[in-house]
Every structure is written in C-alpha cells, then in structure tokens.
XYZ file of C-alpha atoms in Angstrom:
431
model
C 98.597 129.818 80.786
C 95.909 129.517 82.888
C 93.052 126.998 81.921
C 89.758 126.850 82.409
C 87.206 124.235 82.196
C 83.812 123.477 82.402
C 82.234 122.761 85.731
C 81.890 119.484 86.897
C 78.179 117.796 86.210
C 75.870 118.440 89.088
C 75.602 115.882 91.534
C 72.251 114.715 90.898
C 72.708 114.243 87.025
C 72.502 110.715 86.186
C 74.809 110.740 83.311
C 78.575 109.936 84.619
C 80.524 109.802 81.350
C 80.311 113.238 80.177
C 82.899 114.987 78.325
C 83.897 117.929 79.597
C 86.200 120.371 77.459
C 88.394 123.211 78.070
C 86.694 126.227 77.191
C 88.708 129.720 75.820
C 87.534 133.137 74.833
C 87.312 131.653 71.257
C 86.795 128.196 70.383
C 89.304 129.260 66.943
C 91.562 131.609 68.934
C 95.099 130.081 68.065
C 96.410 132.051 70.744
C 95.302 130.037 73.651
C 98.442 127.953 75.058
C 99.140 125.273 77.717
C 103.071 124.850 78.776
C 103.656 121.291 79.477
C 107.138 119.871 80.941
C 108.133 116.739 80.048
C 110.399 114.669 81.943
C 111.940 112.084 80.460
C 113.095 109.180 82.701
C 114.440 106.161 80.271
C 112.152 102.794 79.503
C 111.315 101.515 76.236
C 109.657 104.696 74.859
C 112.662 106.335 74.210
C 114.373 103.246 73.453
C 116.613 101.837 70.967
C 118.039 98.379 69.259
C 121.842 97.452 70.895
C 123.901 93.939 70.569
C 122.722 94.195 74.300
C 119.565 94.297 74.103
C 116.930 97.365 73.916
C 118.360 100.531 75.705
C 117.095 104.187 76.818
C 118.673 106.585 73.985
C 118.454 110.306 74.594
C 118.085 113.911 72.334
C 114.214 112.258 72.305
C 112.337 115.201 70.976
C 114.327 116.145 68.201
C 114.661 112.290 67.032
C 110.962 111.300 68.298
C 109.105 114.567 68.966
C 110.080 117.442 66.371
C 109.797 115.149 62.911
C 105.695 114.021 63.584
C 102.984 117.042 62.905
C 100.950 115.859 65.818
C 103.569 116.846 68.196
C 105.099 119.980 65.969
C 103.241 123.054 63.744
C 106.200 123.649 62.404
C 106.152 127.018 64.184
C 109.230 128.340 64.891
C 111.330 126.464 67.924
C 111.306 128.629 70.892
C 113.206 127.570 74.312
C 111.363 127.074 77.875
C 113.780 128.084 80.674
C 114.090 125.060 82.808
C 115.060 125.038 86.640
C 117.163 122.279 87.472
C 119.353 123.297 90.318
C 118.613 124.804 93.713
C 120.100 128.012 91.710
C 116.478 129.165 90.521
C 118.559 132.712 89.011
C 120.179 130.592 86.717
C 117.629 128.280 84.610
C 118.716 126.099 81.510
C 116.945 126.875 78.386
C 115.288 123.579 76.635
C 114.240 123.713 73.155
C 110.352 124.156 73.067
C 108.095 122.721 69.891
C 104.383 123.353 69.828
C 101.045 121.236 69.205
C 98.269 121.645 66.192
C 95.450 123.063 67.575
C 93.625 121.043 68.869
C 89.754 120.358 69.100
C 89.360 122.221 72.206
C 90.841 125.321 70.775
C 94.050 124.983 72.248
C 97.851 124.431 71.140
C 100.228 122.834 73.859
C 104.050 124.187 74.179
C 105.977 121.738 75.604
C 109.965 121.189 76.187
C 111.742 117.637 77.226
C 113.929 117.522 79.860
C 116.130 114.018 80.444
C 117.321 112.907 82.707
C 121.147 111.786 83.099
C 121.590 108.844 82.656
C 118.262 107.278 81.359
C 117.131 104.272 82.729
C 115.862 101.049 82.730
C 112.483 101.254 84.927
C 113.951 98.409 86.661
C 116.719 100.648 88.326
C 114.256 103.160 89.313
C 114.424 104.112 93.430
C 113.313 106.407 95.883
C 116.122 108.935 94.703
C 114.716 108.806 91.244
C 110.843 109.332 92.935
C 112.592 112.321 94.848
C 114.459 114.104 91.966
C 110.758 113.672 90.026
C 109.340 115.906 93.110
C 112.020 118.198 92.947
C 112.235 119.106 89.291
C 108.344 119.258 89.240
C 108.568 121.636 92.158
C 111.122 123.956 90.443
C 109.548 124.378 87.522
C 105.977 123.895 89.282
C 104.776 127.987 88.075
C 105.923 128.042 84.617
C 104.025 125.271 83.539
C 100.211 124.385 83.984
C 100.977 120.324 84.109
C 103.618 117.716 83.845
C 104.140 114.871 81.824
C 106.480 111.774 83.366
C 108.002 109.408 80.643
C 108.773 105.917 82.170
C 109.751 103.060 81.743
C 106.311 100.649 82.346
C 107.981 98.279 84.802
C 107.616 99.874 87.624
C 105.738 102.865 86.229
C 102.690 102.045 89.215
C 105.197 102.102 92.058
C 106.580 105.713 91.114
C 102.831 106.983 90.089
C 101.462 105.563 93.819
C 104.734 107.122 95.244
C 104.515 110.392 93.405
C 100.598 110.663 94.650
C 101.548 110.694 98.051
C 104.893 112.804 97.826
C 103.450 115.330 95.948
C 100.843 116.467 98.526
C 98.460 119.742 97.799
C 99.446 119.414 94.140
C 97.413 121.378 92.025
C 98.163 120.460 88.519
C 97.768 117.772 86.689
C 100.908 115.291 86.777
C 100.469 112.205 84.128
C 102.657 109.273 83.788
C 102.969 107.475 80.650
C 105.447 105.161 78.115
C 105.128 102.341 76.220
C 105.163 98.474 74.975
C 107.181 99.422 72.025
C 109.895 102.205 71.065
C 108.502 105.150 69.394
C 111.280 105.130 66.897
C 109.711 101.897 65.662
C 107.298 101.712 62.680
C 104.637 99.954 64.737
C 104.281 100.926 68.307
C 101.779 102.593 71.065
C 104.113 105.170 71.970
C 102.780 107.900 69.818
C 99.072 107.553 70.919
C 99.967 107.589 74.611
C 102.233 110.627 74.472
C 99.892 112.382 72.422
C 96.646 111.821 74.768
C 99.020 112.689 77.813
C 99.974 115.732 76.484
C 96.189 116.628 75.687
C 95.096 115.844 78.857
C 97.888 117.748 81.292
C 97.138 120.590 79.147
C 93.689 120.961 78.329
C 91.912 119.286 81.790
C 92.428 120.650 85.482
C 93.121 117.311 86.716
C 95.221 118.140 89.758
C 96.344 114.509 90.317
C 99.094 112.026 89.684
C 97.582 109.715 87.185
C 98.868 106.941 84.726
C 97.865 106.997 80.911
C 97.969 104.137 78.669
C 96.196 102.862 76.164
C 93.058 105.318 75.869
C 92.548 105.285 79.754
C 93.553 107.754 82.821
C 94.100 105.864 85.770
C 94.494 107.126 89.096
C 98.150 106.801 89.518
C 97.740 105.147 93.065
C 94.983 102.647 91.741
C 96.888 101.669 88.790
C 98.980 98.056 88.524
C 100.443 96.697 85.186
C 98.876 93.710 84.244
C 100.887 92.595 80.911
C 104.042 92.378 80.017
C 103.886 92.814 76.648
C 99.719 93.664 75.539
C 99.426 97.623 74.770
C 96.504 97.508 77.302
C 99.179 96.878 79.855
C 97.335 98.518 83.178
C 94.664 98.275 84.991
C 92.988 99.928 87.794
C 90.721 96.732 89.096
C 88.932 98.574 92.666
C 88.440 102.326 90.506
C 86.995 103.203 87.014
C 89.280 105.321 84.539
C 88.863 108.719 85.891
C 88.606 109.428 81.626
C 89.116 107.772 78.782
C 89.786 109.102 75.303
C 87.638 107.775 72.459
C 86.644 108.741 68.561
C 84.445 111.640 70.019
C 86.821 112.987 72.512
C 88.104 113.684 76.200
C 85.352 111.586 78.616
C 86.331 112.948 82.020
C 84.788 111.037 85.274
C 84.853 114.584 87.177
C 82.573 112.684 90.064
C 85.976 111.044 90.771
C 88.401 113.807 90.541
C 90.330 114.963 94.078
C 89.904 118.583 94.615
C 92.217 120.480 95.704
C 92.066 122.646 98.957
C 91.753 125.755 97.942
C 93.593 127.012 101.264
C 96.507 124.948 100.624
C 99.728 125.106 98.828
C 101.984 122.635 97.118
C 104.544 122.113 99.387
C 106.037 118.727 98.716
C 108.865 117.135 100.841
C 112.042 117.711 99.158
C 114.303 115.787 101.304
C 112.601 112.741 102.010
C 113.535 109.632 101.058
C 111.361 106.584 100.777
C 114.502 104.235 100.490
C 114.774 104.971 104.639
C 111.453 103.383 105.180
C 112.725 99.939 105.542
C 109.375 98.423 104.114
C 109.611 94.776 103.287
C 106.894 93.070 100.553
C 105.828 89.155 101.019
C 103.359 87.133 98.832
C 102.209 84.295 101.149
C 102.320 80.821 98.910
C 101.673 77.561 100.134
C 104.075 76.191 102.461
C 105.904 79.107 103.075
C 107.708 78.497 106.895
C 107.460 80.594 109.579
C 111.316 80.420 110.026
C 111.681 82.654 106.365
C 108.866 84.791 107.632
C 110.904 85.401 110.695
C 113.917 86.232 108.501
C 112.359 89.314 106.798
C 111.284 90.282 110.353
C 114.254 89.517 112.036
C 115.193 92.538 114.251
C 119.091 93.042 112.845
C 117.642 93.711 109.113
C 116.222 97.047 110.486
C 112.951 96.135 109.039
C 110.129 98.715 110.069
C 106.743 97.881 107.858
C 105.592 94.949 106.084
C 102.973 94.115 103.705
C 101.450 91.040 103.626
C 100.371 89.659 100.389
C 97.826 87.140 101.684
C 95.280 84.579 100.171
C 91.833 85.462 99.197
C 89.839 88.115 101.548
C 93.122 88.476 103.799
C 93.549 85.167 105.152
C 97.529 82.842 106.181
C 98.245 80.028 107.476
C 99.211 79.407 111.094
C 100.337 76.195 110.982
C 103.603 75.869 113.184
C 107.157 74.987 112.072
C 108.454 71.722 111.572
C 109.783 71.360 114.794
C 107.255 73.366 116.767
C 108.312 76.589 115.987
C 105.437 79.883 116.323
C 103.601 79.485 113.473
C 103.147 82.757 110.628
C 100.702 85.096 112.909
C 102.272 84.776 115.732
C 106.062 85.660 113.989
C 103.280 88.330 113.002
C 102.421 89.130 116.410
C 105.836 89.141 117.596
C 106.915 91.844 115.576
C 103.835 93.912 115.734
C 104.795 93.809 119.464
C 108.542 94.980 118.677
C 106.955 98.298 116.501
C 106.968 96.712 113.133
C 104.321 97.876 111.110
C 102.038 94.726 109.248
C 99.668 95.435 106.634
C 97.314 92.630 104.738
C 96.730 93.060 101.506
C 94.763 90.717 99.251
C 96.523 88.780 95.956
C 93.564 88.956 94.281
C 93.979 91.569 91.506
C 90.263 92.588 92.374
C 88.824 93.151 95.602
C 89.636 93.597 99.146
C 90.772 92.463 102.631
C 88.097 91.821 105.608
C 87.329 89.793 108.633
C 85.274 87.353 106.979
C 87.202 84.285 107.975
C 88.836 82.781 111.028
C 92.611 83.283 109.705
C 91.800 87.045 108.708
C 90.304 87.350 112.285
C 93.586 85.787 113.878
C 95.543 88.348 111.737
C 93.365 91.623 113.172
C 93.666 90.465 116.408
C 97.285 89.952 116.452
C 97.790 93.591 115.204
C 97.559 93.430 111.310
C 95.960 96.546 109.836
C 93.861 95.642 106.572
C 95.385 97.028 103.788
C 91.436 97.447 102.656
C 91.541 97.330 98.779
C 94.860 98.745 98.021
C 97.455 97.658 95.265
C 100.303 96.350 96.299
C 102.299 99.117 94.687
C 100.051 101.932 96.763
C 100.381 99.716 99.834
C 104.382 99.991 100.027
C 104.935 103.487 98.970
C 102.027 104.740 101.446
C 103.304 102.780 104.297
C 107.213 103.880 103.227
C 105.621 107.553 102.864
C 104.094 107.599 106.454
C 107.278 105.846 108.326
C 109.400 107.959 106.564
C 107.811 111.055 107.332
C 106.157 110.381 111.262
C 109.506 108.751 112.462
C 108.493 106.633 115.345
C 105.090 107.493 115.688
C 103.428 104.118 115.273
C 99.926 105.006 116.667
C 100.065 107.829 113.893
C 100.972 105.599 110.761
C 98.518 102.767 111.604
C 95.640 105.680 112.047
C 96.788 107.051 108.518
C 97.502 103.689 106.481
C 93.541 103.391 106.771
C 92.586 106.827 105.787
C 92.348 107.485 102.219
C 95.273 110.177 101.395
C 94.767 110.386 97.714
C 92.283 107.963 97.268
C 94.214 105.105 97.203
C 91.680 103.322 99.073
C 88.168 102.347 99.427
C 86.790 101.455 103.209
C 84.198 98.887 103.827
C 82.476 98.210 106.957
C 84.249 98.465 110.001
C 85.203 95.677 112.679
C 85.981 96.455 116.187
C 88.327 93.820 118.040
C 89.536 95.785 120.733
C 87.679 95.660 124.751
C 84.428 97.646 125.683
C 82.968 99.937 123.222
C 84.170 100.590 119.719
C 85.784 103.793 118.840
C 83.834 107.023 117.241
C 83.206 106.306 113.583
C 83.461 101.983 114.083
C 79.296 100.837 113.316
C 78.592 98.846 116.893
C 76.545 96.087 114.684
C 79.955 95.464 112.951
C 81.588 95.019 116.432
C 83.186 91.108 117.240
C-alpha cells in the first residue's frame, strides 16, 4: 500500500513542469496496488432524469463504476472493510473493483461508500464537511488516499473547508464531479473520476485538492467559474499544482505542502463550522449603511464578516440618507464590539491592499485584508479559526493572515498602528 515517488526536482532546476511518476520494484509488476476510498456525496455525477428535475441516484459503482474497463479488470470483486461508526470492531464490508494497470505500473482498488441520503450540493453544510472528516479519519490507515464525489455547486466551499479541518493530513484527499451525469452518453464525468483516482493513488500529494477538467487545483485556491462549461474551475492567484495531458501526470512538486514529518493527522472531530456565525457581503453600488448594520446587528449573533469589496479592497463611506454612520464606520462599530471584518477583493484575480484612500479608511478602522483569498477560503478559514479559538480575537486576526494551507499569498506589509511597526512589518512600507 505504501507508495513511493520520485523526488521532487531540485530547487535550482529551471524546468517547473516535470512529470514525476510513481516508481515500484517493477515497472510490469501487476502486483503493486493503491486502496482508494471513495465517498460519494450526491450532485450531478451520480445523477439521474426525474419529472422533478435531475436527482442524486445511488448503488453508483455497480450502475456507473463496475460496467466501464477503465474503472474494472474484470478481476474478481473483493470487499474493503469500511469504518463508519465510532464502533471501529465492527466495520461494513463495501464491494471493491480494481483498475487496469496503469502506465505507472500500478492498479488502484477502490470501494464507494454513499452517503444517506445523497444530495444536492446546494444542501451541503458544516455537518456534511464534518461527517467528510470523520469517515476519512476512520478509514484514514487502510487506504493511501481519498476521493470526494460532489456535487460542483459548492464543491470549493467544502474543498477550502476540508483543507483547513483536515490539519497534518498526510494523504492525498481529491474532490471531484461533474457538468453532466455519468450515466449519460456524453458527459465529463468519466475523465474526471478516472484522473482522480490516478492521482490519489499513484502521487503523494498530501493535500485537499479539486480535479476537473485535466487540472489539480489546490482545494483552498479553487472557485467555480461556470455553470455549465466542463472547464468549470479555476484557481486565478495559484497555477494547477498538475495537470494531466496526452503524455501523462505533470506534477508542480515546487508547490506541493509538505507534511511535518513530526506530526500526526489529528483532525477535529467535533467541530462544527455552522457555530461560527460568519456572515458574507458583496458591496454593490448604493448599498446603505442601515442593511450593512442589519447583518451586524448585535441580536443576530454575528461573529466574522467578509467583505466583498470593489477593486484592490476599497467601499464607500458615504452616510445614510438621513445622516446615519456611513459603511466603515458600521465597520468600525462592530470591529469595536469583537466582530471579526475581513476585505476581500471581487475581482476573480488579484488581491486586497492599501493602495487607495477607502482601503486605507478600512485598515484603520480594524479591517484585516483578506490578501488574495477566494471568497470560499475566506469564510471557511475565518469560520475554522472562530470556531476553534472561541473568543480569542487577537488570535484569529494574527492567523486569518498567515497562510494555513496556502490559501494565501502575502504582499508587502503596511503598518497603521503608533510608533514602530511590529517584527516582520518592512519600516519603508510603514503609513
């Protein structure tokens, strides 16, 4: 079970796209084998036609899986025990069908586990993010990666929330579904199944990523950007950390996370994201501060915010129609009361900084850039950090600009506090 793989390219070779393959004790050695789990959530992968409408249908690897050779040798069906209670002595046994071999001298076993009921991605939650952490966790020694079906909806919210529940992880965990049903004649499902499969079990990629269409996206740097094209994400601030072409597996391995060596997966089993009380505005024009003060309003138990603002990070601050505090300082006001504010840009490329007078009135009223973070990564990380540092304030706002899982990219640094700036804070970028 255990995989090995070349090591990553020195870092002073100049070539960045190099393909990097699993190697065994023979290249032609049938007997080399990856165990895969896959979890299968709902959305329109494992879809089917109704009078209401496409819906999730289940028993998806014998009516998807077991009929197509590139997911079946026709070997004969073995079972994986599967853990999915707290009662670890008493594991269900899933039907298991194994992989071709493949180029890299390798065959993948793999079983499907669904959940009950399937779902819409549009009904997905923090539960469903938590019972994703604990099944992986169960089952995380029998297998050497994970494979998330999803529905593509909200498929970057549950990859940037995985990424930062799943802390010290290991093992490769990919997310994946599709534009169209894979019981249909034409669709995109089979190719993005296929090349997640290949790459949770052939590549040591011991992060939460999102494949679709050819490309491995960092989960937490990954937004969808069509509704119905089969190139349906993007990851606009972070190249592909691989992409799968005619020749092969082209792994980015400059880009990978490593894991700690010292550490061990541990992820929070009880923690719910849902407790967070994160709210998520897109400033437009003309919005009023009295609806800004809504969302903020103390009674709705509101504890984080992200801002959705204009351009490089910049509001409005006109004042209500009758006088009334205009947006930053509704802003102010509840960074004063403990509510946490982070800017984020709307632009699907780029990031937030100081560069102009409203983004300046934001820092100084205590609105953390959100640097170049998706939205999605921006509310599960903040949700993430309230929900596990409680009332520590001074903690989350430290940690919401510190890369966790590479969500983030830091530019320079701008200082509006008194005195000096802080260790680590350039003093030519001070204001």
């Amino acid at each position: 079970m255990i995989k090995q793989e070349l090591p990553p390219p020195p870092p002073n070779m100049p070539e960045t796209h190099d393909t990097i393959r699993t190697t065994t004790s023979s290249q032609n050695d049938a007997s080399q084998v990856s165990n895969v789990l896959i979890l299968m959530t709902g959305g329109t992968i494992c879809s089917v036609k109704s009078t209401s409408g496409l819906i999730p249908a289940g028993n998806f690897l014998e009516t998807c899986m077991s009929s197509r050779p590139s997911f079946n040798d026709g070997s004969t069906p073995s079972t994986f025990p599967v853990i999915t209670s707290d009662s670890i002595a008493a594991p269900i046994p899933h039907k298991a069908l194994t992989t071709p071999l493949s180029e890299y001298g390798r065959r993948i076993r793999y079983c499907v586990y669904e959940f009950t009921p399937l779902l819409d991605s549009s009904a997905v939650d923090a539960s469903v993010w938590l019972k994703i952490v604990t099944l992986i966790w169960r089952n995380y020694d029998a297998f050497d990666g994970f494979v998330v079906l999803h529905g593509t909806d909200t498929m970057a919210y549950s990859a940037s929330a995985l990424s930062f529940l799943l802390q010290d992880l290991g093992k490769p965990v990919v997310l994946t579904g599709s534009q169209r049903p894979m019981g249909e004649l034409q669709n995109d499902s089979t190719d993005n199944l296929l090349g997640s499969l290949i790459l949770a079990g052939h590549f040591c990629i011991p992060e939460v990523t999102l494949y679709f269409n050819y490309q491995l996206f960092r989960g937490n740097r990954a937004t969808k950007i069509s509704a119905t094209a089969y190139d349906a994400f993007a990851s606009p601030n972070l190249p592909p950390l691989a992409t799968i072409t005619a020749t092969g597996v082209h792994v980015r391995w400059d880009l990978i996370n490593r894991l700690d060596p010292s550490r061990t997966f541990s992820p929070p089993l009880t923690l719910n994201l849902g407790s967070a009380h994160v709210a998520f505005v897109r400033i437009f024009p003309g919005i009023t501060p009295l609806l800004l003060r809504t969302i903020l309003d103390a009674r709705t138990n509101t504890r984080g915010l992200v801002l959705e603002s204009f351009g490089a990070g910049n509001i409005p601050n006109t004042p209500g129609p009758n006088g009334e505090p205009g947006l930053v300082d509704v802003l102010a006001e509840a960074v004063k009361r403990g509510v946490v504010v982070v800017n984020i840009t709307q632009c699907l490329n780029g990031n937030v900084s100081p560069l102009y007078a409203p983004a300046v009135r934001l820092a100084e009223a205590g609105v953390l850039l959100g640097y170049d973070m998706t939205g999605e990564a921006a509310l599960t990380k903040l949700s993430y950090l309230l929900a596990t540092k409680g009332e520590s304030n001074k903690e989350v706002k430290r940690l919401m600009a510190v890369s966790l899982r590479g969500e983030l990219t830091r530019g320079k640094e701008v200082w509006f506090g008194k005195g000096h700036p802080p260790s680590g804070v350039g003093a030519r970028s001070r204001l």
